[in-house]
Coordinates of C-alpha atoms and ligand atoms in Angstrom, one line a residue:
G1 CA 120.0 -11.3 -86.6
L2 CA 118.7 -13.9 -89.3
R3 CA 121.9 -15.2 -90.2
G4 CA 120.6 -18.5 -88.2
H5 CA 117.2 -18.5 -89.7
R6 CA 118.1 -20.6 -93.2
G7 CA 116.8 -23.3 -94.8
W8 CA 112.8 -22.8 -93.7
P9 CA 110.7 -25.1 -95.5
L10 CA 108.1 -23.3 -98.3
A11 CA 105.0 -22.4 -96.6
W12 CA 103.4 -23.2 -99.9
R13 CA 104.9 -24.5 -103.3
A14 CA 105.9 -22.6 -106.3
P15 CA 104.1 -25.1 -109.1
T16 CA 104.6 -24.7 -112.7
P17 CA 101.0 -24.2 -114.2
A18 CA 99.3 -27.4 -115.5
K19 CA 98.1 -27.9 -118.7
H20 CA 94.2 -27.9 -117.2
Y21 CA 92.6 -27.5 -113.9
D22 CA 89.1 -28.0 -113.1
V23 CA 88.5 -25.0 -111.8
I24 CA 90.4 -21.5 -111.9
I25 CA 90.6 -18.7 -110.1
I26 CA 92.1 -15.6 -111.1
G27 CA 93.2 -13.3 -108.2
G28 CA 95.6 -14.2 -105.0
G29 CA 93.9 -11.9 -102.4
G30 CA 92.0 -12.9 -99.7
H31 CA 88.5 -14.2 -101.8
G32 CA 90.3 -15.9 -104.4
L33 CA 92.3 -17.8 -101.7
A34 CA 89.2 -18.2 -99.4
T35 CA 87.6 -19.9 -102.2
A36 CA 90.2 -22.2 -103.2
Y37 CA 90.6 -23.5 -99.9
Y38 CA 87.2 -24.0 -99.0
L39 CA 86.7 -25.7 -103.1
A40 CA 89.3 -27.9 -101.8
K41 CA 88.0 -28.5 -98.0
N42 CA 84.0 -28.5 -98.4
H43 CA 83.6 -29.7 -102.2
R44 CA 86.5 -31.8 -102.6
V45 CA 87.0 -30.2 -106.2
G46 CA 90.0 -31.9 -107.6
R47 CA 92.7 -29.6 -109.5
I48 CA 92.3 -26.3 -108.4
A49 CA 95.0 -23.3 -109.4
V50 CA 94.7 -19.2 -107.6
L51 CA 96.7 -17.7 -110.4
E52 CA 98.3 -14.0 -109.4
K53 CA 99.5 -11.5 -111.2
G54 CA 101.9 -9.8 -108.7
W55 CA 102.2 -11.6 -105.2
I56 CA 99.5 -12.8 -103.0
G57 CA 97.9 -10.4 -100.8
G58 CA 99.3 -7.5 -102.6
G59 CA 96.5 -6.2 -103.5
N60 CA 93.6 -5.0 -101.2
T61 CA 94.0 -8.2 -98.5
G62 CA 97.4 -6.6 -97.6
R63 CA 96.3 -2.9 -97.6
N64 CA 93.5 -2.8 -95.5
T65 CA 92.6 -1.1 -92.3
T66 CA 91.5 -4.8 -91.1
I67 CA 88.4 -4.2 -89.6
V68 CA 85.7 -7.1 -89.2
R69 CA 82.3 -6.7 -88.2
S70 CA 78.5 -7.5 -89.1
N71 CA 76.5 -4.3 -88.5
Y72 CA 74.4 -4.7 -91.6
M73 CA 70.7 -5.0 -91.9
I74 CA 69.2 -5.0 -95.4
G75 CA 68.7 -8.8 -97.3
S76 CA 71.4 -11.2 -97.7
N77 CA 73.9 -8.6 -96.0
V78 CA 72.8 -9.2 -92.4
D79 CA 72.9 -13.3 -92.4
F80 CA 75.9 -13.2 -94.8
Y81 CA 78.0 -11.1 -92.9
E82 CA 77.4 -12.9 -89.7
W83 CA 78.7 -16.2 -91.3
S84 CA 81.5 -14.7 -92.4
M85 CA 82.2 -13.4 -88.6
K86 CA 81.4 -16.6 -87.0
L87 CA 83.7 -18.4 -89.9
W88 CA 86.5 -15.5 -88.2
E89 CA 85.7 -16.5 -84.6
G90 CA 87.2 -20.3 -85.8
L91 CA 89.3 -19.1 -88.4
S92 CA 92.8 -19.9 -86.8
Q93 CA 91.8 -23.3 -85.6
D94 CA 90.8 -23.6 -89.0
L95 CA 93.7 -22.8 -90.9
N96 CA 96.4 -23.5 -87.8
F97 CA 97.6 -20.2 -89.0
N98 CA 96.6 -17.3 -86.4
V99 CA 95.0 -14.6 -88.5
M100 CA 95.2 -12.6 -84.8
L101 CA 91.5 -11.8 -84.4
S102 CA 90.8 -9.3 -82.0
Q103 CA 87.4 -8.8 -80.8
R104 CA 88.2 -5.5 -78.9
G105 CA 84.5 -4.0 -80.2
Q106 CA 83.3 -1.6 -82.4
F107 CA 81.7 2.2 -81.9
N108 CA 79.8 3.5 -84.2
L109 CA 79.3 6.8 -83.1
V110 CA 75.8 8.8 -83.5
H111 CA 76.1 12.7 -83.4
S112 CA 72.0 13.5 -83.9
D113 CA 68.6 12.8 -82.8
A114 CA 68.3 11.4 -86.4
Q115 CA 70.9 9.2 -86.0
V116 CA 70.4 7.6 -83.1
D117 CA 66.8 6.4 -84.4
A118 CA 68.8 5.0 -87.2
A119 CA 71.6 3.1 -84.9
R120 CA 68.2 1.6 -82.8
R121 CA 66.9 0.4 -85.8
R122 CA 69.4 -1.3 -87.4
G123 CA 70.5 -2.8 -83.9
N124 CA 67.2 -4.5 -83.9
V125 CA 67.5 -5.7 -86.8
M126 CA 70.7 -7.4 -86.0
R127 CA 69.4 -8.5 -82.7
A128 CA 66.5 -9.9 -84.8
H129 CA 68.4 -12.2 -86.9
G130 CA 70.9 -13.7 -83.3
I131 CA 73.7 -10.8 -83.8
D132 CA 74.9 -9.0 -81.3
A133 CA 74.4 -5.3 -80.8
E134 CA 74.0 -2.4 -78.0
L135 CA 72.7 0.9 -78.3
L136 CA 75.1 3.2 -75.6
D137 CA 74.1 6.5 -74.8
A138 CA 76.7 9.3 -74.5
Q139 CA 77.6 8.6 -71.2
A140 CA 78.5 5.2 -71.7
V141 CA 80.2 5.8 -74.8
Q142 CA 82.6 8.5 -72.4
E143 CA 83.2 5.8 -69.8
A144 CA 84.7 4.0 -72.3
L145 CA 86.4 6.0 -75.3
P146 CA 87.5 9.0 -72.3
Q147 CA 89.6 10.2 -75.3
L148 CA 86.8 11.5 -77.7
D149 CA 86.1 15.1 -77.8
Y150 CA 83.1 15.8 -75.6
R151 CA 83.4 19.3 -75.0
D152 CA 80.3 21.4 -75.7
S153 CA 82.8 23.3 -78.3
A154 CA 83.1 19.7 -79.6
R155 CA 82.6 20.3 -83.8
F156 CA 79.6 17.0 -83.9
P157 CA 78.7 16.2 -80.2
I158 CA 78.4 13.2 -79.1
Y159 CA 74.9 11.7 -78.9
G160 CA 75.6 7.9 -78.2
A161 CA 76.7 4.7 -80.2
L162 CA 75.4 1.4 -81.9
Y163 CA 78.0 -1.4 -80.2
Q164 CA 79.2 -4.6 -81.6
G165 CA 81.4 -6.1 -78.9
R166 CA 82.3 -8.8 -81.2
A167 CA 83.8 -6.8 -83.8
G168 CA 87.0 -6.5 -84.4
T169 CA 90.5 -6.8 -86.0
A170 CA 92.7 -9.1 -87.7
R171 CA 95.7 -9.4 -89.2
H172 CA 95.3 -9.2 -93.0
D173 CA 99.0 -10.5 -94.5
A174 CA 97.8 -13.5 -91.7
V175 CA 95.0 -14.0 -93.9
A176 CA 96.5 -14.3 -97.2
W177 CA 99.5 -16.7 -95.6
G178 CA 97.0 -18.8 -93.5
Y179 CA 94.9 -19.2 -96.6
A180 CA 97.7 -20.1 -99.3
R181 CA 99.0 -22.3 -96.4
A182 CA 96.1 -24.7 -95.9
A183 CA 95.1 -24.6 -99.8
D184 CA 98.1 -25.5 -100.9
R185 CA 98.3 -28.5 -98.1
L186 CA 94.7 -29.6 -100.2
G187 CA 96.8 -29.6 -103.2
V188 CA 95.5 -26.3 -104.7
D189 CA 98.5 -24.9 -107.2
I190 CA 98.8 -21.1 -106.3
I191 CA 100.4 -19.9 -109.5
Q192 CA 102.4 -15.9 -108.6
N193 CA 103.7 -13.9 -111.0
C194 CA 101.1 -14.8 -113.3
E195 CA 98.9 -12.1 -115.5
V196 CA 95.4 -13.2 -117.2
S197 CA 95.3 -11.3 -120.2
G198 CA 92.3 -13.1 -122.2
F199 CA 89.8 -15.9 -122.0
E200 CA 90.1 -19.0 -124.3
F201 CA 86.3 -20.0 -125.8
S202 CA 84.8 -22.7 -126.8
G203 CA 81.6 -21.2 -128.6
E204 CA 79.9 -19.4 -125.9
R205 CA 81.8 -21.1 -122.8
V206 CA 84.8 -20.2 -121.5
V207 CA 87.1 -23.2 -121.4
G208 CA 91.0 -21.2 -120.4
V209 CA 92.5 -18.5 -119.8
K210 CA 95.3 -16.5 -121.4
T211 CA 98.1 -15.8 -119.3
N212 CA 102.0 -14.3 -119.6
L213 CA 102.6 -18.0 -118.6
G214 CA 100.6 -19.6 -121.6
T215 CA 97.4 -20.7 -122.1
I216 CA 95.5 -22.9 -119.6
G217 CA 92.4 -24.9 -119.7
A218 CA 89.5 -24.9 -117.2
G219 CA 86.3 -26.6 -116.4
R220 CA 85.3 -23.5 -114.5
V221 CA 87.3 -20.0 -114.0
G222 CA 86.2 -18.1 -111.1
V223 CA 87.2 -13.9 -110.9
A224 CA 88.3 -12.7 -107.8
V225 CA 90.1 -9.3 -108.6
A226 CA 88.8 -6.5 -106.9
G227 CA 89.3 -3.3 -108.6
N228 CA 90.4 -5.1 -111.7
S229 CA 86.9 -6.4 -111.9
G230 CA 85.9 -4.0 -114.6
R231 CA 88.9 -4.8 -116.7
L232 CA 88.6 -8.8 -116.3
A233 CA 85.4 -8.9 -117.1
Q234 CA 85.9 -6.6 -120.4
M235 CA 88.0 -9.3 -121.5
A236 CA 85.3 -11.6 -121.5
G237 CA 82.9 -9.1 -123.4
F238 CA 80.7 -7.7 -121.0
E239 CA 80.5 -4.8 -118.7
L240 CA 80.0 -4.8 -114.8
P241 CA 78.0 -2.1 -112.6
I242 CA 81.4 -1.0 -111.0
E243 CA 83.8 1.9 -110.7
S244 CA 87.2 1.4 -109.6
H245 CA 88.4 4.2 -106.8
I246 CA 91.4 4.4 -104.5
L247 CA 90.7 4.0 -100.9
Q248 CA 93.6 4.9 -98.7
A249 CA 94.7 3.9 -95.2
F250 CA 97.0 6.2 -93.0
V251 CA 99.3 5.0 -90.0
S252 CA 100.5 7.2 -87.4
E253 CA 104.0 7.0 -85.3
S254 CA 103.6 4.2 -82.3
I255 CA 102.5 5.7 -79.4
K256 CA 101.3 3.6 -75.8
P257 CA 98.0 1.7 -75.7
C258 CA 95.1 4.6 -75.8
L259 CA 92.9 3.0 -77.5
D260 CA 91.1 -0.1 -77.1
H261 CA 88.2 -0.1 -79.1
V262 CA 87.5 0.4 -83.2
V263 CA 85.7 3.8 -83.7
G264 CA 83.3 4.7 -86.4
F265 CA 82.7 8.7 -86.5
G266 CA 79.2 9.3 -87.6
A267 CA 79.9 13.1 -88.6
A268 CA 82.0 12.1 -91.5
H269 CA 83.6 8.9 -93.4
F270 CA 86.2 8.1 -91.1
Y271 CA 87.1 5.1 -88.6
I272 CA 90.2 4.5 -86.3
S273 CA 92.1 1.9 -84.3
Q274 CA 95.3 1.0 -82.9
S275 CA 97.5 -1.7 -83.8
D276 CA 99.4 -3.9 -81.6
K277 CA 102.8 -2.1 -83.0
G278 CA 101.1 1.1 -81.6
G279 CA 100.3 3.3 -84.5
L280 CA 97.1 4.5 -84.9
V281 CA 95.4 3.1 -88.1
F282 CA 92.6 5.1 -90.1
G283 CA 91.1 6.0 -92.9
G284 CA 87.8 7.9 -94.7
D285 CA 86.4 8.9 -97.7
L286 CA 87.7 7.4 -101.4
D287 CA 89.3 9.2 -103.7
G288 CA 86.4 11.0 -105.9
Y289 CA 87.7 10.2 -109.4
N290 CA 88.4 6.6 -110.9
S291 CA 91.5 5.2 -110.9
Y292 CA 94.3 2.3 -110.7
A293 CA 96.9 3.5 -109.0
Q294 CA 98.2 2.1 -105.8
R295 CA 98.7 5.0 -103.9
G296 CA 97.7 7.8 -101.2
N297 CA 97.6 11.6 -102.2
M298 CA 97.5 14.7 -100.3
P299 CA 94.1 16.4 -100.5
I300 CA 92.7 12.7 -99.2
L301 CA 94.9 13.2 -96.5
R302 CA 94.1 16.4 -95.5
D303 CA 90.3 15.3 -95.6
V304 CA 90.8 12.2 -93.7
I305 CA 92.8 13.8 -90.9
S306 CA 90.8 17.1 -90.3
S307 CA 87.9 14.1 -89.3
A308 CA 90.5 12.8 -87.1
V309 CA 90.9 16.3 -85.5
A310 CA 87.6 17.0 -85.0
L311 CA 86.8 13.5 -83.0
M312 CA 90.4 13.4 -80.9
P313 CA 92.0 17.0 -81.0
Q314 CA 95.3 15.3 -79.3
V315 CA 95.6 13.3 -82.9
S316 CA 97.1 16.7 -84.1
R317 CA 100.3 16.5 -82.2
L318 CA 101.2 12.9 -83.8
R319 CA 103.5 12.2 -86.7
L320 CA 102.2 10.5 -89.3
L321 CA 104.3 7.2 -90.4
R322 CA 102.7 5.8 -93.5
H323 CA 100.0 6.2 -96.3
W324 CA 98.5 4.5 -98.8
G325 CA 95.9 3.4 -101.0
G326 CA 94.1 0.1 -103.0
V327 CA 91.8 -0.1 -105.5
M328 CA 88.3 -0.6 -104.4
D329 CA 85.3 -2.3 -106.6
M330 CA 82.7 0.1 -105.9
T331 CA 79.2 -1.5 -107.0
M332 CA 76.5 1.7 -107.3
D333 CA 74.6 -0.1 -104.1
G334 CA 77.5 -0.8 -101.9
S335 CA 76.7 -5.0 -101.9
P336 CA 78.8 -7.5 -103.6
I337 CA 78.0 -10.0 -106.6
I338 CA 78.7 -13.4 -106.2
G339 CA 78.0 -15.7 -108.3
P340 CA 77.6 -16.7 -112.6
T341 CA 77.8 -14.5 -115.0
P342 CA 76.4 -13.6 -118.6
V343 CA 79.5 -15.9 -119.5
D344 CA 79.1 -19.6 -119.5
G345 CA 81.5 -21.4 -117.2
L346 CA 82.8 -17.8 -115.7
F347 CA 81.5 -16.7 -112.1
L348 CA 82.2 -13.5 -110.4
N349 CA 83.0 -12.8 -107.2
G350 CA 83.3 -8.6 -106.8
G351 CA 82.1 -5.5 -105.8
W352 CA 83.4 -5.5 -102.4
C353 CA 83.6 -1.7 -102.0
Y354 CA 85.1 -0.1 -98.6
G355 CA 84.1 -3.4 -96.8
G356 CA 85.2 -6.6 -98.4
F357 CA 88.0 -7.8 -95.9
K358 CA 85.5 -9.3 -93.1
A359 CA 83.7 -10.5 -95.9
T360 CA 87.0 -12.7 -97.0
P361 CA 85.5 -16.2 -95.2
A362 CA 82.0 -15.8 -95.8
S363 CA 82.9 -14.7 -99.9
G364 CA 85.0 -17.5 -100.4
W365 CA 82.6 -20.0 -98.9
C366 CA 79.7 -19.1 -101.0
F367 CA 81.8 -18.6 -104.1
A368 CA 83.7 -21.7 -104.2
H369 CA 79.7 -23.1 -103.5
S370 CA 78.9 -20.9 -107.2
L371 CA 81.9 -22.6 -108.6
A372 CA 81.2 -26.0 -107.5
N373 CA 77.5 -26.6 -108.2
G374 CA 76.8 -23.4 -110.3
G375 CA 74.0 -20.8 -109.3
H376 CA 74.2 -19.3 -106.0
H377 CA 74.7 -20.4 -102.2
P378 CA 71.6 -19.6 -100.3
L379 CA 73.4 -17.2 -97.8
A380 CA 73.9 -14.9 -101.6
T381 CA 70.7 -15.1 -103.6
D382 CA 70.4 -11.5 -103.4
F383 CA 74.5 -10.9 -104.9
T384 CA 73.6 -10.9 -108.5
L385 CA 74.3 -9.3 -111.2
E386 CA 71.0 -9.5 -112.8
R387 CA 69.9 -7.2 -109.5
F388 CA 71.0 -4.0 -111.4
E389 CA 69.0 -4.5 -114.4
K390 CA 66.4 -5.6 -112.2
G391 CA 65.8 -2.8 -109.7
L392 CA 66.6 -5.3 -107.0
T393 CA 69.8 -3.1 -105.7
L394 CA 70.6 -3.5 -101.5
D395 CA 71.5 -0.3 -101.0
E396 CA 73.9 -0.6 -98.0
K397 CA 76.2 1.6 -99.1
G398 CA 80.0 0.4 -98.8
M399 CA 80.9 2.4 -96.1
G400 CA 78.8 0.5 -94.0
P401 CA 79.9 2.2 -90.1
R402 CA 77.7 5.6 -91.2
P403 CA 74.7 4.2 -89.4
W404 CA 71.7 7.0 -90.9
Ligands
LIG501 P1 92.9 -8.2 -103.3 O1 93.5 -8.4 -102.0 O2 93.2 -6.3 -104.2 O3 92.8 -9.5 -104.5 C1 92.9 -9.3 -105.8 C2 94.2 -9.7 -106.4 O4 93.9 -10.1 -107.9 C3 95.3 -8.7 -106.6 O5 96.3 -9.4 -105.7 C4 95.5 -8.6 -107.8 O6 97.2 -8.5 -108.2 C5 95.1 -9.9 -108.8 N1 94.6 -9.5 -110.1 C6 94.0 -8.8 -110.8 N2 93.9 -8.5 -111.9 C7 94.6 -9.5 -112.5 C8 94.9 -10.3 -113.5 N3 94.4 -9.7 -114.6 N4 95.6 -11.3 -113.4 C9 95.9 -12.0 -111.9 N5 95.6 -11.4 -111.0 C10 94.7 -10.3 -110.9 N6 87.5 -4.0 -95.8 C11 87.1 -4.4 -94.2 O7 86.2 -5.6 -94.2 N7 87.8 -3.9 -93.5 C12 88.3 -2.8 -93.5 O8 88.4 -2.2 -92.6 C13 89.0 -2.1 -95.0 N8 90.1 -1.2 -94.8 C14 90.5 -0.8 -96.6 C15 91.1 0.1 -95.9 C16 91.8 0.3 -97.6 C17 92.9 1.3 -97.6 C18 91.8 -0.5 -98.8 C19 92.3 -0.4 -99.6 C20 90.4 -1.4 -98.3 C21 89.7 -1.8 -97.5 N9 88.7 -3.0 -97.2 C22 88.1 -3.5 -95.7 C23 88.2 -3.4 -98.4 C24 89.3 -5.2 -98.6 O9 90.2 -4.5 -98.9 C25 88.7 -5.3 -99.9 O10 87.2 -5.2 -99.6 C26 88.9 -6.6 -100.4 O11 90.2 -7.1 -99.5 C27 88.9 -7.0 -101.6 O12 89.0 -8.6 -101.8 P2 90.2 -9.6 -102.3 O13 91.1 -9.5 -101.1 O14 90.0 -10.5 -102.8 O15 91.3 -8.3 -102.8

């Protein structure tokens, strides 16, 4: 069937690394590629390279459950994630690449009076910032989502939901490919199979990176390696308040369209949507221990499936098709870090926890600003590394959908 498909042009070049770049970004995930694109587009920085140890989008970008939303309520999180949502809304046009944004709406379910109050408060904060939010009662939820368990015997009765209509999903691979192609066209060198194993210093300042393809000089270096943030910081001689844990995702066999929205369970960490191909896509809690293994395991499978069945009992009749894991960069307050590090010339974008896919456009936007100008972008002033020393944490759990 593919015999006629020969001689296609490459979507991005495969350049040999130059000896020196103005900016090097380590990590060819969504965040690294978006950073390179906005550095070239918004700041017109001359020579930029993205160094990726494997293939672009092979990390969490290509492993996540693709939910995008902006239902945050603390500090910089509120306006930052809403700016990301706005960038998502124009991204296919901006990149000239269909990222398949599907604003199908997300329901965050609530199961107690206390959760109703917490959802009301969150919704009010969102609306005060011009973000769409609606508090729905149980009847309205049942009309929109008849497939959930509303029986008196349900383990966790549904009291209502906080609904964001502009939330939804986007195609994760397309995000990596779209940013890569657009960045390449602005002259960014995307170098795959290039692993950074150390830094070059001149005095106290980082002036380059050591890689399996040799040493490459740089004016500034940005780290955007998600679950490997701690390892890169260690190479540069400092520690991060980040732990790496595995988060797993699950896809069922394909079935006819039955779930029009994204649903977040409020009684356990569980969320579900249906893909264009018909599979139910869902996920839940992290593995409870630190790891860099990009694979799933049976205890979490059992834990997540039990939440699925509590919410939608009919899921128990489905067969599971695929199951995998990605390495999450968990900060202790659930919020990210974007900006300078204690090492001169070295900048960090990390600590995305469960929720960095939705942040991809704004993260690239703000990190590009930091790399071009130093300091923090005005939308990311709270996302400092120093906040952990100063006790200025933004305690908003990376899990997001839980409204308490
Ligand atoms: P990555 O794609 O992981 O990119 C980092 C890159 O750095 C990798 O490609 C890696 O190979 C490279 N790298 C590492 N070390 C080196 C080195 N030494 N040298 C060179 N390159 C290196 N977020 C949401 O918003 N919504 C969701 O629904 C959602 N669901 C998720 C479900 C799962 C199962 C997982 C695993 C994550 C989920 N996330 C979700 C989180 C989201 O995927 C991440 O927060 C985000 O993708 C992280 O940023 P990134 O895309 O740049 O990371």
